[in-house]
Amino acid sequence: MYYLGLDIGGTNIAAVVMDAQGQEIARYRCPTQKASYPQFVESVVAFIDQISHDIQLPMMTGIALPGSVSPLSGLIKNSNIQVINGRALQTDLQQLLGQTMVMANDGNCFALSEACDGAGQQHEVVFGITPGTGCGGGIAIHRQPFVGAWGNAAECGHITLRSLLIRRTDQKIACWRRI
């Protein structure tokens, strides 16, 4: 079995194909298309199709993305890629590609990876911060992602910064992601 992992960011989408032993087979990268939801979905589908064509082997697909997947509705929320907010991205991609896939917050994926295979292996609780186009975070407890009731337990980029509320002139709430 082979595995395709996509890390969708606000600027680029990075992908890696690995074998069952965790050996890297190939790496890919493309810009994130975010002018509209249809454009975004079409570009992700085309990217996965290109990789599948190159590899020519069955692959399980996992996607890490900014924002959270609501555990109640399956809709994306709090993403810095505005066009995917309020959308059932996982369902749409699965229907278009004809395959099941796993989708999760990129900060949670990072924390889980460090807890299982990285610097956090010796710790029961791992917290990770993912700065990039936005600022996210994730928590892994006993090598399991902790998402909380609403799916965004560790989204540290959306912590309100009270000391900046007075300084803002555009009436937007100040948070880590905005500074």
JSON list of C-alpha atoms in Angstrom, two decimals, residues 31-176:
[
{"chain": "A", "resi": 31, "resn": "PRO", "atom": "CA", "xyz": [0.41, 26.90, -5.88]},
{"chain": "A", "resi": 32, "resn": "THR", "atom": "CA", "xyz": [-2.88, 27.04, -3.98]},
{"chain": "A", "resi": 33, "resn": "GLN", "atom": "CA", "xyz": [-5.67, 28.28, -6.25]},
{"chain": "A", "resi": 34, "resn": "LYS", "atom": "CA", "xyz": [-8.13, 30.23, -4.11]},
{"chain": "A", "resi": 35, "resn": "ALA", "atom": "CA", "xyz": [-10.04, 32.70, -6.28]},
{"chain": "A", "resi": 36, "resn": "SER", "atom": "CA", "xyz": [-13.22, 30.60, -5.96]},
{"chain": "A", "resi": 37, "resn": "TYR", "atom": "CA", "xyz": [-14.34, 27.32, -4.42]},
{"chain": "A", "resi": 38, "resn": "PRO", "atom": "CA", "xyz": [-14.79, 25.57, -7.80]},
{"chain": "A", "resi": 39, "resn": "GLN", "atom": "CA", "xyz": [-11.30, 26.68, -8.87]},
{"chain": "A", "resi": 40, "resn": "PHE", "atom": "CA", "xyz": [-9.81, 25.46, -5.58]},
{"chain": "A", "resi": 41, "resn": "VAL", "atom": "CA", "xyz": [-11.52, 22.05, -5.81]},
{"chain": "A", "resi": 42, "resn": "GLU", "atom": "CA", "xyz": [-10.64, 21.61, -9.50]},
{"chain": "A", "resi": 43, "resn": "SER", "atom": "CA", "xyz": [-6.98, 22.40, -8.81]},
{"chain": "A", "resi": 44, "resn": "VAL", "atom": "CA", "xyz": [-6.76, 19.92, -5.90]},
{"chain": "A", "resi": 45, "resn": "VAL", "atom": "CA", "xyz": [-8.43, 17.21, -7.99]},
{"chain": "A", "resi": 46, "resn": "ALA", "atom": "CA", "xyz": [-6.06, 17.90, -10.92]},
{"chain": "A", "resi": 47, "resn": "PHE", "atom": "CA", "xyz": [-3.05, 17.79, -8.56]},
{"chain": "A", "resi": 48, "resn": "ILE", "atom": "CA", "xyz": [-4.11, 14.44, -7.06]},
{"chain": "A", "resi": 49, "resn": "ASP", "atom": "CA", "xyz": [-4.88, 13.08, -10.54]},
{"chain": "A", "resi": 50, "resn": "GLN", "atom": "CA", "xyz": [-1.40, 14.12, -11.75]},
{"chain": "A", "resi": 51, "resn": "ILE", "atom": "CA", "xyz": [0.26, 12.36, -8.81]},
{"chain": "A", "resi": 52, "resn": "SER", "atom": "CA", "xyz": [-1.88, 9.24, -9.28]},
{"chain": "A", "resi": 53, "resn": "HIS", "atom": "CA", "xyz": [-0.97, 9.16, -12.97]},
{"chain": "A", "resi": 54, "resn": "ASP", "atom": "CA", "xyz": [2.75, 9.45, -12.13]},
{"chain": "A", "resi": 55, "resn": "ILE", "atom": "CA", "xyz": [2.71, 6.78, -9.39]},
{"chain": "A", "resi": 56, "resn": "GLN", "atom": "CA", "xyz": [0.33, 4.30, -11.07]},
{"chain": "A", "resi": 57, "resn": "LEU", "atom": "CA", "xyz": [-0.33, 2.48, -7.77]},
{"chain": "A", "resi": 58, "resn": "PRO", "atom": "CA", "xyz": [-3.30, 2.55, -5.36]},
{"chain": "A", "resi": 59, "resn": "MET", "atom": "CA", "xyz": [-2.81, 5.18, -2.65]},
{"chain": "A", "resi": 60, "resn": "MET", "atom": "CA", "xyz": [-4.67, 6.10, 0.51]},
{"chain": "A", "resi": 61, "resn": "THR", "atom": "CA", "xyz": [-4.99, 9.87, 0.69]},
{"chain": "A", "resi": 62, "resn": "GLY", "atom": "CA", "xyz": [-4.72, 12.15, 3.72]},
{"chain": "A", "resi": 63, "resn": "ILE", "atom": "CA", "xyz": [-5.12, 15.92, 3.60]},
{"chain": "A", "resi": 64, "resn": "ALA", "atom": "CA", "xyz": [-3.93, 18.46, 6.16]},
{"chain": "A", "resi": 65, "resn": "LEU", "atom": "CA", "xyz": [-5.39, 21.92, 5.75]},
{"chain": "A", "resi": 66, "resn": "PRO", "atom": "CA", "xyz": [-5.69, 25.24, 7.57]},
{"chain": "A", "resi": 67, "resn": "GLY", "atom": "CA", "xyz": [-8.93, 25.54, 9.45]},
{"chain": "A", "resi": 68, "resn": "SER", "atom": "CA", "xyz": [-11.03, 22.92, 11.16]},
{"chain": "A", "resi": 69, "resn": "VAL", "atom": "CA", "xyz": [-13.43, 20.27, 9.98]},
{"chain": "A", "resi": 70, "resn": "SER", "atom": "CA", "xyz": [-16.60, 20.54, 12.07]},
{"chain": "A", "resi": 71, "resn": "PRO", "atom": "CA", "xyz": [-17.23, 17.21, 13.80]},
{"chain": "A", "resi": 72, "resn": "LEU", "atom": "CA", "xyz": [-20.98, 17.91, 13.60]},
{"chain": "A", "resi": 73, "resn": "SER", "atom": "CA", "xyz": [-21.42, 19.03, 9.99]},
{"chain": "A", "resi": 74, "resn": "GLY", "atom": "CA", "xyz": [-18.20, 18.11, 8.19]},
{"chain": "A", "resi": 75, "resn": "LEU", "atom": "CA", "xyz": [-17.94, 21.71, 6.97]},
{"chain": "A", "resi": 76, "resn": "ILE", "atom": "CA", "xyz": [-14.65, 23.62, 6.98]},
{"chain": "A", "resi": 77, "resn": "LYS", "atom": "CA", "xyz": [-14.41, 26.60, 9.32]},
{"chain": "A", "resi": 78, "resn": "ASN", "atom": "CA", "xyz": [-11.79, 29.15, 10.39]},
{"chain": "A", "resi": 79, "resn": "SER", "atom": "CA", "xyz": [-9.58, 28.60, 7.34]},
{"chain": "A", "resi": 80, "resn": "ASN", "atom": "CA", "xyz": [-7.35, 31.35, 5.99]},
{"chain": "A", "resi": 81, "resn": "ILE", "atom": "CA", "xyz": [-8.36, 29.99, 2.57]},
{"chain": "A", "resi": 82, "resn": "GLN", "atom": "CA", "xyz": [-11.67, 31.84, 2.64]},
{"chain": "A", "resi": 83, "resn": "VAL", "atom": "CA", "xyz": [-13.30, 30.01, -0.28]},
{"chain": "A", "resi": 84, "resn": "ILE", "atom": "CA", "xyz": [-13.39, 26.67, 1.59]},
{"chain": "A", "resi": 85, "resn": "ASN", "atom": "CA", "xyz": [-15.10, 27.98, 4.73]},
{"chain": "A", "resi": 86, "resn": "GLY", "atom": "CA", "xyz": [-18.61, 26.60, 5.10]},
{"chain": "A", "resi": 87, "resn": "ARG", "atom": "CA", "xyz": [-17.97, 23.93, 2.46]},
{"chain": "A", "resi": 88, "resn": "ALA", "atom": "CA", "xyz": [-18.03, 20.12, 2.63]},
{"chain": "A", "resi": 89, "resn": "LEU", "atom": "CA", "xyz": [-14.59, 19.85, 1.03]},
{"chain": "A", "resi": 90, "resn": "GLN", "atom": "CA", "xyz": [-13.91, 16.25, 2.06]},
{"chain": "A", "resi": 91, "resn": "THR", "atom": "CA", "xyz": [-17.24, 15.05, 0.64]},
{"chain": "A", "resi": 92, "resn": "ASP", "atom": "CA", "xyz": [-16.76, 17.03, -2.58]},
{"chain": "A", "resi": 93, "resn": "LEU", "atom": "CA", "xyz": [-13.23, 15.70, -3.17]},
{"chain": "A", "resi": 94, "resn": "GLN", "atom": "CA", "xyz": [-14.25, 12.12, -2.39]},
{"chain": "A", "resi": 95, "resn": "GLN", "atom": "CA", "xyz": [-17.11, 12.31, -4.89]},
{"chain": "A", "resi": 96, "resn": "LEU", "atom": "CA", "xyz": [-14.97, 13.84, -7.63]},
{"chain": "A", "resi": 97, "resn": "LEU", "atom": "CA", "xyz": [-12.03, 11.48, -7.11]},
{"chain": "A", "resi": 98, "resn": "GLY", "atom": "CA", "xyz": [-14.05, 8.34, -6.39]},
{"chain": "A", "resi": 99, "resn": "GLN", "atom": "CA", "xyz": [-12.05, 7.48, -3.30]},
{"chain": "A", "resi": 100, "resn": "THR", "atom": "CA", "xyz": [-12.24, 7.90, 0.45]},
{"chain": "A", "resi": 101, "resn": "MET", "atom": "CA", "xyz": [-9.74, 10.11, 2.21]},
{"chain": "A", "resi": 102, "resn": "VAL", "atom": "CA", "xyz": [-8.92, 11.50, 5.61]},
{"chain": "A", "resi": 103, "resn": "MET", "atom": "CA", "xyz": [-8.93, 15.25, 6.21]},
{"chain": "A", "resi": 104, "resn": "ALA", "atom": "CA", "xyz": [-7.81, 17.13, 9.32]},
{"chain": "A", "resi": 105, "resn": "ASN", "atom": "CA", "xyz": [-6.48, 20.44, 10.59]},
{"chain": "A", "resi": 106, "resn": "ASP", "atom": "CA", "xyz": [-2.82, 20.92, 9.66]},
{"chain": "A", "resi": 107, "resn": "GLY", "atom": "CA", "xyz": [-1.83, 21.85, 13.22]},
{"chain": "A", "resi": 108, "resn": "ASN", "atom": "CA", "xyz": [-3.36, 18.64, 14.57]},
{"chain": "A", "resi": 109, "resn": "CYS", "atom": "CA", "xyz": [-1.58, 16.63, 11.86]},
{"chain": "A", "resi": 110, "resn": "PHE", "atom": "CA", "xyz": [1.72, 18.27, 12.79]},
{"chain": "A", "resi": 111, "resn": "ALA", "atom": "CA", "xyz": [1.29, 17.62, 16.53]},
{"chain": "A", "resi": 112, "resn": "LEU", "atom": "CA", "xyz": [0.25, 14.01, 15.90]},
{"chain": "A", "resi": 113, "resn": "SER", "atom": "CA", "xyz": [3.24, 13.43, 13.61]},
{"chain": "A", "resi": 114, "resn": "GLU", "atom": "CA", "xyz": [5.65, 14.79, 16.22]},
{"chain": "A", "resi": 115, "resn": "ALA", "atom": "CA", "xyz": [3.98, 12.70, 18.95]},
{"chain": "A", "resi": 116, "resn": "CYS", "atom": "CA", "xyz": [4.26, 9.49, 16.93]},
{"chain": "A", "resi": 117, "resn": "ASP", "atom": "CA", "xyz": [7.48, 9.89, 14.94]},
{"chain": "A", "resi": 118, "resn": "GLY", "atom": "CA", "xyz": [9.20, 13.10, 16.00]},
{"chain": "A", "resi": 119, "resn": "ALA", "atom": "CA", "xyz": [10.49, 15.15, 18.88]},
{"chain": "A", "resi": 120, "resn": "GLY", "atom": "CA", "xyz": [7.43, 14.43, 21.06]},
{"chain": "A", "resi": 121, "resn": "GLN", "atom": "CA", "xyz": [7.69, 10.64, 21.11]},
{"chain": "A", "resi": 122, "resn": "GLN", "atom": "CA", "xyz": [8.68, 10.56, 24.78]},
{"chain": "A", "resi": 123, "resn": "HIS", "atom": "CA", "xyz": [5.85, 12.86, 25.90]},
{"chain": "A", "resi": 124, "resn": "GLU", "atom": "CA", "xyz": [2.20, 12.18, 26.71]},
{"chain": "A", "resi": 125, "resn": "VAL", "atom": "CA", "xyz": [1.06, 15.61, 25.52]},
{"chain": "A", "resi": 126, "resn": "VAL", "atom": "CA", "xyz": [2.44, 17.40, 22.46]},
{"chain": "A", "resi": 127, "resn": "PHE", "atom": "CA", "xyz": [1.45, 20.92, 21.40]},
{"chain": "A", "resi": 128, "resn": "GLY", "atom": "CA", "xyz": [2.58, 22.23, 18.03]},
{"chain": "A", "resi": 129, "resn": "ILE", "atom": "CA", "xyz": [2.35, 25.63, 16.37]},
{"chain": "A", "resi": 130, "resn": "THR", "atom": "CA", "xyz": [2.18, 25.92, 12.58]},
{"chain": "A", "resi": 131, "resn": "PRO", "atom": "CA", "xyz": [3.13, 29.43, 11.44]},
{"chain": "A", "resi": 132, "resn": "GLY", "atom": "CA", "xyz": [2.78, 30.10, 7.73]},
{"chain": "A", "resi": 133, "resn": "THR", "atom": "CA", "xyz": [0.27, 32.12, 5.73]},
{"chain": "A", "resi": 134, "resn": "GLY", "atom": "CA", "xyz": [-1.80, 31.85, 8.93]},
{"chain": "A", "resi": 135, "resn": "CYS", "atom": "CA", "xyz": [-0.96, 30.64, 12.42]},
{"chain": "A", "resi": 136, "resn": "GLY", "atom": "CA", "xyz": [-2.44, 27.39, 13.66]},
{"chain": "A", "resi": 137, "resn": "GLY", "atom": "CA", "xyz": [-1.82, 24.80, 16.29]},
{"chain": "A", "resi": 138, "resn": "GLY", "atom": "CA", "xyz": [-2.54, 21.26, 17.34]},
{"chain": "A", "resi": 139, "resn": "ILE", "atom": "CA", "xyz": [-2.52, 19.01, 20.38]},
{"chain": "A", "resi": 140, "resn": "ALA", "atom": "CA", "xyz": [-1.86, 15.28, 20.58]},
{"chain": "A", "resi": 141, "resn": "ILE", "atom": "CA", "xyz": [-2.59, 13.46, 23.84]},
{"chain": "A", "resi": 142, "resn": "HIS", "atom": "CA", "xyz": [-1.39, 9.87, 24.17]},
{"chain": "A", "resi": 143, "resn": "ARG", "atom": "CA", "xyz": [-0.67, 9.88, 20.41]},
{"chain": "A", "resi": 144, "resn": "GLN", "atom": "CA", "xyz": [-4.26, 10.85, 19.56]},
{"chain": "A", "resi": 145, "resn": "PRO", "atom": "CA", "xyz": [-5.30, 14.23, 18.15]},
{"chain": "A", "resi": 146, "resn": "PHE", "atom": "CA", "xyz": [-7.31, 16.36, 20.56]},
{"chain": "A", "resi": 147, "resn": "VAL", "atom": "CA", "xyz": [-9.80, 18.41, 18.56]},
{"chain": "A", "resi": 148, "resn": "GLY", "atom": "CA", "xyz": [-12.32, 19.40, 21.21]},
{"chain": "A", "resi": 149, "resn": "ALA", "atom": "CA", "xyz": [-16.09, 19.58, 20.85]},
{"chain": "A", "resi": 150, "resn": "TRP", "atom": "CA", "xyz": [-16.01, 22.03, 17.93]},
{"chain": "A", "resi": 151, "resn": "GLY", "atom": "CA", "xyz": [-12.95, 20.70, 16.09]},
{"chain": "A", "resi": 152, "resn": "ASN", "atom": "CA", "xyz": [-10.65, 23.63, 16.82]},
{"chain": "A", "resi": 153, "resn": "ALA", "atom": "CA", "xyz": [-9.28, 23.03, 20.33]},
{"chain": "A", "resi": 154, "resn": "ALA", "atom": "CA", "xyz": [-5.73, 24.22, 19.62]},
{"chain": "A", "resi": 155, "resn": "GLU", "atom": "CA", "xyz": [-6.29, 26.91, 17.01]},
{"chain": "A", "resi": 156, "resn": "CYS", "atom": "CA", "xyz": [-3.93, 29.33, 18.73]},
{"chain": "A", "resi": 157, "resn": "GLY", "atom": "CA", "xyz": [-4.01, 31.75, 15.78]},
{"chain": "A", "resi": 158, "resn": "HIS", "atom": "CA", "xyz": [-7.54, 32.74, 16.79]},
{"chain": "A", "resi": 159, "resn": "ILE", "atom": "CA", "xyz": [-6.81, 33.60, 20.42]},
{"chain": "A", "resi": 160, "resn": "THR", "atom": "CA", "xyz": [-8.14, 37.10, 21.06]},
{"chain": "A", "resi": 161, "resn": "LEU", "atom": "CA", "xyz": [-5.48, 39.56, 22.19]},
{"chain": "A", "resi": 162, "resn": "ARG", "atom": "CA", "xyz": [-7.20, 41.97, 24.57]},
{"chain": "A", "resi": 163, "resn": "SER", "atom": "CA", "xyz": [-4.29, 44.44, 24.67]},
{"chain": "A", "resi": 164, "resn": "LEU", "atom": "CA", "xyz": [-4.61, 45.00, 20.91]},
{"chain": "A", "resi": 165, "resn": "LEU", "atom": "CA", "xyz": [-8.36, 45.58, 20.90]},
{"chain": "A", "resi": 166, "resn": "ILE", "atom": "CA", "xyz": [-7.94, 49.25, 21.78]},
{"chain": "A", "resi": 167, "resn": "ARG", "atom": "CA", "xyz": [-5.29, 49.84, 19.08]},
{"chain": "A", "resi": 168, "resn": "ARG", "atom": "CA", "xyz": [-7.32, 48.49, 16.17]},
{"chain": "A", "resi": 169, "resn": "THR", "atom": "CA", "xyz": [-9.01, 51.19, 14.08]},
{"chain": "A", "resi": 170, "resn": "ASP", "atom": "CA", "xyz": [-10.73, 48.91, 11.54]},
{"chain": "A", "resi": 171, "resn": "GLN", "atom": "CA", "xyz": [-13.04, 47.36, 14.19]},
{"chain": "A", "resi": 172, "resn": "LYS", "atom": "CA", "xyz": [-11.70, 43.86, 13.53]},
{"chain": "A", "resi": 173, "resn": "ILE", "atom": "CA", "xyz": [-10.92, 41.67, 16.50]},
{"chain": "A", "resi": 174, "resn": "ALA", "atom": "CA", "xyz": [-7.18, 41.36, 17.01]},
{"chain": "A", "resi": 175, "resn": "CYS", "atom": "CA", "xyz": [-5.80, 37.85, 17.25]},
{"chain": "A", "resi": 176, "resn": "TRP", "atom": "CA", "xyz": [-2.41, 36.18, 16.76]}
]
